[in-house]
Tab-separated table of C-alpha atoms and ligand atoms in Angstrom:
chain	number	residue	atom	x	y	z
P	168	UNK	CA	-28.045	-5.469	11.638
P	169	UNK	CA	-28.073	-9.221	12.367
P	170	UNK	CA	-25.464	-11.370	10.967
P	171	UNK	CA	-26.519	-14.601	10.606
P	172	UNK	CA	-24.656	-17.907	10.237
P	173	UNK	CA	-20.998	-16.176	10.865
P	174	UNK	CA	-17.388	-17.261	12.340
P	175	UNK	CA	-16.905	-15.469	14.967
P	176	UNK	CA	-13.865	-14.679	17.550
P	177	UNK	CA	-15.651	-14.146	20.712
P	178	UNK	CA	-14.758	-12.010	23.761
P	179	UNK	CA	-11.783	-14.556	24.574
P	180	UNK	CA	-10.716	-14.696	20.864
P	181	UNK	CA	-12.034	-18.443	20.591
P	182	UNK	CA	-13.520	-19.409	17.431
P	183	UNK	CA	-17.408	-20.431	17.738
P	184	UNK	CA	-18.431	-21.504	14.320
P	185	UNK	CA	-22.221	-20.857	12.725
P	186	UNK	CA	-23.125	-17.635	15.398
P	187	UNK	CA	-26.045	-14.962	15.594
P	188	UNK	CA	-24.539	-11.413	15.971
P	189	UNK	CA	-27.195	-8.694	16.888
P	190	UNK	CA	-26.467	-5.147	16.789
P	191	UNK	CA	-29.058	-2.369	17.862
P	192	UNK	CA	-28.015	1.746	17.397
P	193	UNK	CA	-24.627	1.493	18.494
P	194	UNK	CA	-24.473	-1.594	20.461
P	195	UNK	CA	-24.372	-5.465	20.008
P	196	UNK	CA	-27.181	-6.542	22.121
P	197	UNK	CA	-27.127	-10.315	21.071
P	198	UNK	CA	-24.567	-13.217	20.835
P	199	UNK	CA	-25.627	-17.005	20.523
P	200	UNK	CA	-25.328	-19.894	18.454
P	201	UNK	CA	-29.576	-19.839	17.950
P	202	UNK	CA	-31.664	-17.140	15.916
P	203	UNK	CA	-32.939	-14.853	18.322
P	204	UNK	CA	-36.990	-15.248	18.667
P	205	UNK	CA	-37.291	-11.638	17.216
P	206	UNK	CA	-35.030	-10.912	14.174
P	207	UNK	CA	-36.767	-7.919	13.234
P	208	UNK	CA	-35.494	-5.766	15.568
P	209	UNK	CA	-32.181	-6.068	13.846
P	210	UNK	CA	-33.328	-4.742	10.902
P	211	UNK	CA	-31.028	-5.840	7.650
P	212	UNK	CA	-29.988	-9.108	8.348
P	213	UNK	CA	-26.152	-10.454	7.000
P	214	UNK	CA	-25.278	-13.917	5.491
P	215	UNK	CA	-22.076	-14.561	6.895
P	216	UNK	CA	-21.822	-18.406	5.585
P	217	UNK	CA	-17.974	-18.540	4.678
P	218	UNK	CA	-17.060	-14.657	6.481
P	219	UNK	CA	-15.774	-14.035	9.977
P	220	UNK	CA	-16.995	-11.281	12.730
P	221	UNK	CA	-14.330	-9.940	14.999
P	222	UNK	CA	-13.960	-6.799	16.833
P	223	UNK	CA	-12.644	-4.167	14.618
P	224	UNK	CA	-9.007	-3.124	15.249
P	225	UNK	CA	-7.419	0.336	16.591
P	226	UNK	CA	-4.165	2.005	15.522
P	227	UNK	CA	-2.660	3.026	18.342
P	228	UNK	CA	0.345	5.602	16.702
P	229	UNK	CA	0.163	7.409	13.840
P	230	UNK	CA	1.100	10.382	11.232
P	231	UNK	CA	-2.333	10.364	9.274
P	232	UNK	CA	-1.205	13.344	6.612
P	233	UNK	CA	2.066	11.724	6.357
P	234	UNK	CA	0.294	9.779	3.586
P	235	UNK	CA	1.427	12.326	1.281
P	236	UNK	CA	5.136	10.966	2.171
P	237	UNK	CA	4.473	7.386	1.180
P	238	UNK	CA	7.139	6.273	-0.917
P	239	UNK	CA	9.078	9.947	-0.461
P	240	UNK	CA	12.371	9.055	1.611
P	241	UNK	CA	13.571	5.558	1.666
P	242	UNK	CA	16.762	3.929	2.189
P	243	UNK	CA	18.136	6.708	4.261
P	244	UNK	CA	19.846	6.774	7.604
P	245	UNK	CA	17.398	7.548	10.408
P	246	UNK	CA	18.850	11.469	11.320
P	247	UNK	CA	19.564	11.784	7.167
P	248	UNK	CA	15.752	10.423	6.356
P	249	UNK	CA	14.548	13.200	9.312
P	250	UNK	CA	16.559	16.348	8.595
P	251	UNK	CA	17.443	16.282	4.959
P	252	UNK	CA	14.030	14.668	3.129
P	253	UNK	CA	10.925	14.297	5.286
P	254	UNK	CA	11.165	17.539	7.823
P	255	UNK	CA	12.052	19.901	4.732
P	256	UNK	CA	8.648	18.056	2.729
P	257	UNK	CA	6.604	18.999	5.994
P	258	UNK	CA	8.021	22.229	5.750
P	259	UNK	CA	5.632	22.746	2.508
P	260	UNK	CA	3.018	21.363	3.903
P	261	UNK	CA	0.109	23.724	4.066
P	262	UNK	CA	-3.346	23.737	6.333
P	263	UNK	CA	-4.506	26.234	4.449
P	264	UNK	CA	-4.392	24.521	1.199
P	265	UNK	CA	-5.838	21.348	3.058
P	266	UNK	CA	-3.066	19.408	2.545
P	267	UNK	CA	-3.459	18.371	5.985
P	268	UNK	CA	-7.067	17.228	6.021
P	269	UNK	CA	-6.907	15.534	2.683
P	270	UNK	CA	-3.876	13.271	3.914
P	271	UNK	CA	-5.682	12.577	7.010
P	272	UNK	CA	-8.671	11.443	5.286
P	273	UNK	CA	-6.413	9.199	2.776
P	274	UNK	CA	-5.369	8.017	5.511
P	275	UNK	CA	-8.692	6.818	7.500
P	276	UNK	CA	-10.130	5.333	4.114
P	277	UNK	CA	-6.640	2.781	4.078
P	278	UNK	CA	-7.498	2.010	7.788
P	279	UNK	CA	-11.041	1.539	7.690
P	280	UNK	CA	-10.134	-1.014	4.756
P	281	UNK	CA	-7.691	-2.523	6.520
P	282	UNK	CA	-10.468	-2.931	9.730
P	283	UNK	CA	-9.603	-0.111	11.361
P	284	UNK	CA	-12.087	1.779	13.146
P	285	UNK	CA	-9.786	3.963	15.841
P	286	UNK	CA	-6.415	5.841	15.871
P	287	UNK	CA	-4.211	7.377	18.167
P	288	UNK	CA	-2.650	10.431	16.046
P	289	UNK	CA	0.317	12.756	16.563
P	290	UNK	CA	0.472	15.568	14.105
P	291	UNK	CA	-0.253	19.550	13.170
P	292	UNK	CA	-3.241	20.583	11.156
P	293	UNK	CA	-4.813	19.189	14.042
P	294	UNK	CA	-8.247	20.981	13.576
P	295	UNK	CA	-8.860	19.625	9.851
P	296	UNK	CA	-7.954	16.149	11.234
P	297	UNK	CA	-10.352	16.004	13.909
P	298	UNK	CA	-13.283	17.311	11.114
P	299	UNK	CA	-11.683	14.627	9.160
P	300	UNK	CA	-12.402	11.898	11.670
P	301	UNK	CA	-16.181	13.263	12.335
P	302	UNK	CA	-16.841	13.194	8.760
P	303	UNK	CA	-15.651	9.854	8.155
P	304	UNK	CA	-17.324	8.420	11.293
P	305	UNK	CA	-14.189	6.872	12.890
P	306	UNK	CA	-13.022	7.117	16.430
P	307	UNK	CA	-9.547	9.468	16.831
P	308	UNK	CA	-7.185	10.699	19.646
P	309	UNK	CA	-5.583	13.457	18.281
P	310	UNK	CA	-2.991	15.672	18.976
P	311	UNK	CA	-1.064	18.719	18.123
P	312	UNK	CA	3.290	18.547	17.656
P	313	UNK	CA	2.894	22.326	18.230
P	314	UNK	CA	4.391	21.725	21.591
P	315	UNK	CA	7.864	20.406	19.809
P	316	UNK	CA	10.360	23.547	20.900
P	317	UNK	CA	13.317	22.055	21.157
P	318	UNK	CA	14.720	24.551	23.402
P	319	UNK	CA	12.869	26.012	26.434
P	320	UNK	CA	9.582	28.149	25.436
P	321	UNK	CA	6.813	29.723	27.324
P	322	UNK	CA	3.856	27.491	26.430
P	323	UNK	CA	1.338	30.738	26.641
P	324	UNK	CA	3.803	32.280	24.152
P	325	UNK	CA	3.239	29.405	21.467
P	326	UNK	CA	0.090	28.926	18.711
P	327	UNK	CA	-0.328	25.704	20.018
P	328	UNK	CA	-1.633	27.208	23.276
P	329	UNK	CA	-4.421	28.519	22.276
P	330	UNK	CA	-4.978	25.796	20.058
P	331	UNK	CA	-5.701	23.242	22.461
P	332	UNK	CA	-7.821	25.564	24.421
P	333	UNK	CA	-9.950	25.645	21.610
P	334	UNK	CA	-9.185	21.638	20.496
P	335	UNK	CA	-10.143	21.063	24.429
P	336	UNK	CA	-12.968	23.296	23.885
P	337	UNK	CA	-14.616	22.030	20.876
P	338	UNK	CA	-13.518	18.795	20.422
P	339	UNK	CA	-12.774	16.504	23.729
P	340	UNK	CA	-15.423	14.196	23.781
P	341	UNK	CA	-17.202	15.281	20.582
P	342	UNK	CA	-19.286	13.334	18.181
P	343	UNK	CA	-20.497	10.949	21.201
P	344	UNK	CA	-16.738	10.619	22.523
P	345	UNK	CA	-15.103	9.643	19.055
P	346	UNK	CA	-12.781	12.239	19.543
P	347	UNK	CA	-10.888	12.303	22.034
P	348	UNK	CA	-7.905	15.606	22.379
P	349	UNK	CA	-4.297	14.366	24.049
P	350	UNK	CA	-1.773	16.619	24.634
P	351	UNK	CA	1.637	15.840	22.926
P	352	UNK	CA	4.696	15.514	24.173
P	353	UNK	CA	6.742	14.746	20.482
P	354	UNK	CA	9.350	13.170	22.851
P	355	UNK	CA	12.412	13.819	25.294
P	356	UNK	CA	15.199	14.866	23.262
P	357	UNK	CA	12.876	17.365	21.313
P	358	UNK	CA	10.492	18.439	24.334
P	359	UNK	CA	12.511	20.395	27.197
P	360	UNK	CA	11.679	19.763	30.813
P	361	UNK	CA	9.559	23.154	30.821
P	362	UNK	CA	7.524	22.186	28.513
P	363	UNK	CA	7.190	18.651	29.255
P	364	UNK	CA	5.840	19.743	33.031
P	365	UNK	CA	3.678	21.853	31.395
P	366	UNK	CA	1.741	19.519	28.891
P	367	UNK	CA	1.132	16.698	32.281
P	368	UNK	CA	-0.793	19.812	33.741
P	369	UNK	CA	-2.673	20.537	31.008
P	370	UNK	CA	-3.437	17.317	30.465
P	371	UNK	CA	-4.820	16.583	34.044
P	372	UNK	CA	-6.847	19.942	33.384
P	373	UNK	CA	-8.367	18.742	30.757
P	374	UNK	CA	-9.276	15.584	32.011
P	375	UNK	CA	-7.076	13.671	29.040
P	376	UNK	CA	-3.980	11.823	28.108
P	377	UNK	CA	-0.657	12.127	27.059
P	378	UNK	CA	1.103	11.028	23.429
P	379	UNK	CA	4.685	10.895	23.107
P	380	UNK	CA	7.561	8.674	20.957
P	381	UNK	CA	9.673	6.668	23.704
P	382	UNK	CA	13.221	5.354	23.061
P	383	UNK	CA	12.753	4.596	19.926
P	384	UNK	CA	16.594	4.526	19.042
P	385	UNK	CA	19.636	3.699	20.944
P	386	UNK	CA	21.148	7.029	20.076
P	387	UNK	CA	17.977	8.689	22.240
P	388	UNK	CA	17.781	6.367	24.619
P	389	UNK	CA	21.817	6.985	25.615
P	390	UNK	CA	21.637	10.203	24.946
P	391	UNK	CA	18.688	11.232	27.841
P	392	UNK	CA	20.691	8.959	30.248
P	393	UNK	CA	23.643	11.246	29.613
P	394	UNK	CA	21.743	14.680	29.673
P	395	UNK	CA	19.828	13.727	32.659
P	396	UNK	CA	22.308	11.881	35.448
P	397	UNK	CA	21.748	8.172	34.336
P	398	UNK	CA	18.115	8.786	33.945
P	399	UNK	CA	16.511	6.796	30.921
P	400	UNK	CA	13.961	8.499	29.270
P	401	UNK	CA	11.019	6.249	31.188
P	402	UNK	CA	12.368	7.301	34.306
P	403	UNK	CA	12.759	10.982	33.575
P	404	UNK	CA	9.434	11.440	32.092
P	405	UNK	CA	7.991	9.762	35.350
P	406	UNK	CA	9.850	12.407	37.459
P	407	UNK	CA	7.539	15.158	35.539
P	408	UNK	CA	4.704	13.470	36.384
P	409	UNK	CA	4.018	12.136	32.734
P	410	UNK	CA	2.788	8.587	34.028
P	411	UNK	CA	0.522	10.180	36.258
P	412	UNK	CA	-1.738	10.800	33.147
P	413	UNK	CA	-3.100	8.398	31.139
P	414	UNK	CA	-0.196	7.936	28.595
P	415	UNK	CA	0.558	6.113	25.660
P	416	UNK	CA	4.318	5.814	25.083
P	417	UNK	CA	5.099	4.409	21.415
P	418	UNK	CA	8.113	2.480	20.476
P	419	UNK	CA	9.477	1.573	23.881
P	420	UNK	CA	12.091	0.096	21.600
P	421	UNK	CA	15.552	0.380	23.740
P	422	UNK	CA	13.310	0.197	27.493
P	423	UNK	CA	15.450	-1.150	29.713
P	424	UNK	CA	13.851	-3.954	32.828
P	425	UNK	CA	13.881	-1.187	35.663
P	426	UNK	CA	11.353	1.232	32.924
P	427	UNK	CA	9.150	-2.168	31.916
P	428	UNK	CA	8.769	-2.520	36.170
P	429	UNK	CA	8.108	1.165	36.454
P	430	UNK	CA	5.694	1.048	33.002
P	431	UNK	CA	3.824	-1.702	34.471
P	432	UNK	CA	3.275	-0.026	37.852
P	433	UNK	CA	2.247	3.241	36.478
P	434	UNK	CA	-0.599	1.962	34.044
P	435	UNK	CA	1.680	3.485	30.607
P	436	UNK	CA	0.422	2.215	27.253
P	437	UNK	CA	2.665	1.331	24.778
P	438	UNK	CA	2.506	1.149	21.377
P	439	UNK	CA	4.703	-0.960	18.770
P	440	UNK	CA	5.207	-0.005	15.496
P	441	UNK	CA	7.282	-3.394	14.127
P	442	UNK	CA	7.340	-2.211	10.311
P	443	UNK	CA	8.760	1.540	11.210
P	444	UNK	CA	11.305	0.087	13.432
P	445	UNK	CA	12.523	-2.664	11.070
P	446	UNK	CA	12.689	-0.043	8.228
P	447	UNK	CA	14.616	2.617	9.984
P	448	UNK	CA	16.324	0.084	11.921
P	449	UNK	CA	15.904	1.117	15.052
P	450	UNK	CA	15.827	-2.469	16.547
P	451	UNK	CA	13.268	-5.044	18.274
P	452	UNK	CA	11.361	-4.239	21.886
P	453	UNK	CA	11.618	-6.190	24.322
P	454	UNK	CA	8.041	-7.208	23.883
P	455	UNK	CA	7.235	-10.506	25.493
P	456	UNK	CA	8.681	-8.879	28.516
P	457	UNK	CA	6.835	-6.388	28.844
P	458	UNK	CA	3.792	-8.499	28.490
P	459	UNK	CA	5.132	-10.872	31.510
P	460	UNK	CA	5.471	-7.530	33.537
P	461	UNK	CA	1.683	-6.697	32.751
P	462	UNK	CA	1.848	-3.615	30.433
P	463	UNK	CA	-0.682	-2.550	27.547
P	464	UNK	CA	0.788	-3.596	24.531
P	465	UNK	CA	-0.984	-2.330	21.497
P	466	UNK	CA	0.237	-1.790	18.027
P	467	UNK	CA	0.843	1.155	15.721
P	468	UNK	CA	1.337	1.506	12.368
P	469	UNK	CA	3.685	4.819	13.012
P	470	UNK	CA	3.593	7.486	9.749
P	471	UNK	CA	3.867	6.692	5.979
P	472	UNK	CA	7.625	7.525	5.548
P	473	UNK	CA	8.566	4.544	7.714
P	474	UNK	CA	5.756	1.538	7.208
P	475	UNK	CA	4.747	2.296	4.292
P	476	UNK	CA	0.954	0.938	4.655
P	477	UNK	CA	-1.916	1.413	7.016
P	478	UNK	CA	-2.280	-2.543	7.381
P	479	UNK	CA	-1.929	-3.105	10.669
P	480	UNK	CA	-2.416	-7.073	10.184
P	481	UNK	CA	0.757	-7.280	8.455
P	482	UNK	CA	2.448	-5.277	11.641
P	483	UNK	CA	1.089	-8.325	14.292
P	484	UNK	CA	2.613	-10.694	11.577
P	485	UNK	CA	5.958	-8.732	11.651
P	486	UNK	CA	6.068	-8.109	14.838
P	487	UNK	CA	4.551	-11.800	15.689
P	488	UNK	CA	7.634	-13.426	13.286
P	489	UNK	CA	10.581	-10.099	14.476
P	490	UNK	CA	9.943	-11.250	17.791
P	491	UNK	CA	10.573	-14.801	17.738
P	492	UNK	CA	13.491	-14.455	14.708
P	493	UNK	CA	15.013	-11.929	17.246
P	494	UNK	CA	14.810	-13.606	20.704
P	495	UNK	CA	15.729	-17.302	18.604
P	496	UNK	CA	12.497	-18.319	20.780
P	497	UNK	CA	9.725	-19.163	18.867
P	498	UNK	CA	6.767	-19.813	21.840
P	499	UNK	CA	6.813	-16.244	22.262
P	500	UNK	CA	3.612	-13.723	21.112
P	501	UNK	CA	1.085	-16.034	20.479
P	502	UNK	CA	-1.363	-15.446	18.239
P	503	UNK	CA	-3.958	-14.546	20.214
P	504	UNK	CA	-1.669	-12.258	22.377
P	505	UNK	CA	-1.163	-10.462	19.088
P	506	UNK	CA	-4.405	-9.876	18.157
P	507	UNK	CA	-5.141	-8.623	21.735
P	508	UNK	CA	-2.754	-6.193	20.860
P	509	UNK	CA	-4.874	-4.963	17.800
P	510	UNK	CA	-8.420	-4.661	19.611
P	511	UNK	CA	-9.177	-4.417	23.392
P	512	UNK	CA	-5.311	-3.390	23.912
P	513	UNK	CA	-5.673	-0.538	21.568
P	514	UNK	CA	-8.775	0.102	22.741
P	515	UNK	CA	-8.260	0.399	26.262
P	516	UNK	CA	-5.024	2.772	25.003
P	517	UNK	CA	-7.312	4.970	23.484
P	518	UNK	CA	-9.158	5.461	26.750
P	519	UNK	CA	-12.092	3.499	25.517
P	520	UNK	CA	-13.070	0.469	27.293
P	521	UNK	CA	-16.694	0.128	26.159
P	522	UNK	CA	-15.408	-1.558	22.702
P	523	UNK	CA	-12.388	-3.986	21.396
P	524	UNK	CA	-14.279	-6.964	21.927
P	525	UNK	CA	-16.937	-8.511	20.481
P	526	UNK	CA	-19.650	-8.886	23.381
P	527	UNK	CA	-23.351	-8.234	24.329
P	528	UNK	CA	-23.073	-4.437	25.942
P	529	UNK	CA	-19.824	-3.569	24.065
P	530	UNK	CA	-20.266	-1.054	20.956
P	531	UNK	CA	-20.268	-2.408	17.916
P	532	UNK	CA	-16.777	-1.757	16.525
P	533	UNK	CA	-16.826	-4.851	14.226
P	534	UNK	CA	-15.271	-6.179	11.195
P	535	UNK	CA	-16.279	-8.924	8.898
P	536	UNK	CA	-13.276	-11.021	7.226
P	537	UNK	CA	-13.333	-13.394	4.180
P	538	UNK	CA	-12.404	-16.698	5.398
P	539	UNK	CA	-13.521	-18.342	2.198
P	540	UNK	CA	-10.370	-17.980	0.753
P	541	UNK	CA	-7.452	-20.858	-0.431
P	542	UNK	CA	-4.974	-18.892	2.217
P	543	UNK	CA	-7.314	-19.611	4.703
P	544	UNK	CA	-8.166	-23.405	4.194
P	545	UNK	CA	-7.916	-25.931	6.207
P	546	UNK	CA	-8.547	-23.843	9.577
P	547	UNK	CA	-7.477	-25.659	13.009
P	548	UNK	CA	-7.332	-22.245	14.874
P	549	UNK	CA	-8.587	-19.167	13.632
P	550	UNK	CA	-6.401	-17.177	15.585
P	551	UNK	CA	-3.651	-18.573	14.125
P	552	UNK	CA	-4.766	-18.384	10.580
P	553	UNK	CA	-5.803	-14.507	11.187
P	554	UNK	CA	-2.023	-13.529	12.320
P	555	UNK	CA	0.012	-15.697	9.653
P	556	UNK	CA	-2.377	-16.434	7.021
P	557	UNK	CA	-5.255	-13.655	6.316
P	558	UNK	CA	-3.955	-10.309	4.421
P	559	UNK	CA	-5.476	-7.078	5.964
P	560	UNK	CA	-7.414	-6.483	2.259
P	561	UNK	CA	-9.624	-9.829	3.159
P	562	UNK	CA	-11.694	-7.459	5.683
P	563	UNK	CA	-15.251	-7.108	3.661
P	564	UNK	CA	-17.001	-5.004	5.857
P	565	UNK	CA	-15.735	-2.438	8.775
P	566	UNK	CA	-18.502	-0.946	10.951
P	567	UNK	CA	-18.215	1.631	13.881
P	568	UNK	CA	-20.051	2.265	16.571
P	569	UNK	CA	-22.857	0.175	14.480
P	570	UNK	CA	-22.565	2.200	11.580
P	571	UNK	CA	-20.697	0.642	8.003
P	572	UNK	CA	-18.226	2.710	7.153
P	573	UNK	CA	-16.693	0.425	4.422
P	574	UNK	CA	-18.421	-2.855	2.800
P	575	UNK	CA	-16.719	-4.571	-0.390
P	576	UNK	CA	-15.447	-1.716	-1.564
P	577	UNK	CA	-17.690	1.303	-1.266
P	578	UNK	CA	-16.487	4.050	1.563
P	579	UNK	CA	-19.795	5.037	3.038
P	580	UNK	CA	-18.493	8.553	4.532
P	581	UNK	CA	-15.520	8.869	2.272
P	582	UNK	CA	-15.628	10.351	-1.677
P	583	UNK	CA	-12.231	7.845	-2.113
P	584	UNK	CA	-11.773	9.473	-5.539
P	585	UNK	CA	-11.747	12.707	-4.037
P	586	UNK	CA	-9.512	12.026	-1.511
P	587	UNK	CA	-7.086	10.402	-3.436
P	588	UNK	CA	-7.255	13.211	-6.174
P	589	UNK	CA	-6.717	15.886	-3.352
P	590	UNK	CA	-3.487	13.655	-2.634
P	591	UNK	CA	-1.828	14.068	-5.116
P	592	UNK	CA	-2.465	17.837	-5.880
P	593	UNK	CA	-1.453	18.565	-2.472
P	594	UNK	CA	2.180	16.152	-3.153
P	595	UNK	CA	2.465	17.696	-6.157
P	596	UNK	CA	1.978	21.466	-4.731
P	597	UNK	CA	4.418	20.521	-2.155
P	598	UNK	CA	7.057	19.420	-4.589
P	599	UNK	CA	7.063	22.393	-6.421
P	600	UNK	CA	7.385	24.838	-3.520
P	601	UNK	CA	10.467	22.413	-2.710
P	602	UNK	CA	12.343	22.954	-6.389
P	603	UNK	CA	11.262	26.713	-5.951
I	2043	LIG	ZN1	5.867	8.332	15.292
């Protein structure tokens, strides 16, 4: 595809007005401000007059199926919201009767509307969600919560052992490295040291990463300093060797300096999820540190029972507007450091570094944006205008890997009907085994 005449946000997220994009297979091969000498080897050429071409943007925590929750449990104190309404609904929950997959795939048609063409995902019904993400054509780190025991277990002992054998197996690497297999660690106060030891080795076996939650309240975050001598939960997971693997620590919420030092040192990804901690008020990372201290700050949208939407624009504008309202300093997270967060951050999270910007050699994870729109008129930096002005719906096109997955409307991999049908017979067979 060439795209002709577009706005584009180049590799340094400047604005160069009236470009040639060029994408070949799965690759841009061509980036200039003249028509290349041989258009045809674009193929189908796209008239971006009043649109915008950016690299696409990657999700770097969530729940997919918990799509079925959306809406569910609101209102609710944080342990009240967990125990008494959203673990007993994923009680119900059923592989079997797909109501895994289907939620999943919900799921990837909101983000590939919303420009999304990777996720980092912590879940069960881990097998259906990886066919999920092949089918639909978008890139996914997955992994399985089967390894949440609270109390000390023999991994070999567990489903979830042979499970990622076979995830490991089958899946690592699959569909030309789209998927990608983590191990998951759900987090400290729900993962025993065992266990936790365990998962780092078969990560390094396996040649892949770690996913865990990270002081995410104040309540955890005390709590593993009292269990474990003064130890925060950043330090303790570094004495098991968990920053020795590629990691990707979400929340970081309640970090204190000594863990954004020791995060910065040891290469650990972190992912913020602004709308799930505002709405289960868990509080406001210290984010602008953590960028001074050089760590990978990405954003995730976290689960549907605590965002409630897949719109990760609208997370860089909370957590863009929570982080000045919070630190009463408003030069902090600029806009382009935001939208860093949404592309080559999260891609570079997600173990992929051959995509999240828009480049000659990169893959061609790209999204087209209306910028013919009253919300986004008069433009003096399009940056700026992306994070406070642009909603996530204004993305028109979402490609991955140089294929469209989504244009104006139409899911090219996705029966959206379907999906959203199988939805709500899965919620609905779910809420009657509840009343049973
Ligand atoms: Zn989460």
């Amino acid at each position: 595809m060439l795209f002709t005449h577009i706005n584009v946000l180049d590799e340094n997220l400047d604005w160069q007005k009236d470009q040639f994009v060029g994408v070949e297979g799965s690759t841009i091969t061509y980036v200039g401000a003249t028509e290349p000498t041989d258009p045809e080897r674009f193929g189908e050429r796209y008239d971006g007059c009043g649109k915008l071409l950016m690299s696409a943007l990657y999700n770097t925590h969530a729940h997919t199926p918990m799509t079925l929750l959306r809406g569910y449990a609101e209102n609710q104190p944080l342990q009240q919201w967990l125990n008494d309404t959203v673990w007993p609904f994923e009680g119900k929950m059923s592989v079997e009767r797909g109501h895994h997959y289907w939620g999943c795939m919900l799921a990837q048609a909101e983000m590939l509307r919303y420009g999304i063409v990777g996720y980092t995902d912590m879940y069960f019904g881990t097998i259906d969600r990886c066919k999920a993400a092949i089918e639909a054509g978008m890139k996914a780190n997955h992994c399985d919560g089967g390894t949440m025991c609270f109390v000390e277990t023999d991994y070999d002992t567990l489903p979830v052992a042979a499970l990622n054998k076979q995830l490991f197996d089958e899946y690592h690497l699959a569909a030309d490295g789209r998927i990608r297999i983590d191990m998951c660690v759900h987090g400290e106060y729900t993962t025993p040291q065992g266990m936790i030891e365990r998962c780092v080795a078969e990560a390094k076996a396996n040649n892949a990463g770690l996913h865990i939650h990270m002081s995410e309240t104040q309540t955890e975050h005390e709590e593993c300093k009292q269990r474990h001598d003064g130890m925060t939960p950043a330090a303790w997971l570094d004495s098991l060797g968990a920053f020795d693997v590629p990691i990707t620590a979400a929340h970081c919420v309640w970090v204190e300096p000594s863990d954004i030092e020791l995060m910065a040192r040891k290469g650990v990804n972190v992912s913020l999820n602004p709308a799930s901690n505002m709405k289960l008020a868990s509080g406001f990372a210290p984010v602008q540190a953590m960028i001074d201290a050089g760590v990978n700050c990405s954003l995730g949208t976290d689960g549907m029972a605590s965002n409630n939407t897949h719109n990760i624009l609208q997370s860089a504008y909370l957590l863009a507007c929570s982080q000045k309202g919070n630190a009463l300093d408003p030069t902090i997270i600029t806009p382009k450091q935001a939208l860093q967060m949404l592309t080559a951050n999260g891609a570079r999270a997600q173990g992929r570094t051959d995509c999240g910007v828009l480049a000659v050699g990169k893959k061609a994870d790209l999204v087209v944006i209306d910028v013919d729109t009253p919300w986004m008129c008069p433009v003096y930096d399009m940056a700026t205008n992306l994070l406070y002005s642009a909603n996530g719906a204004d993305v028109l096109l979402t490609m991955c890997d140089g294929k469209v997955l989504y244009e104006n409307g139409e899911y090219k991999t996705i029966d959206i009907e379907k999906a959203k049908a199988e939805v709500r017979r899965s919620v609905g067979e779910i809420l009657d085994a509840l009343h049973e």
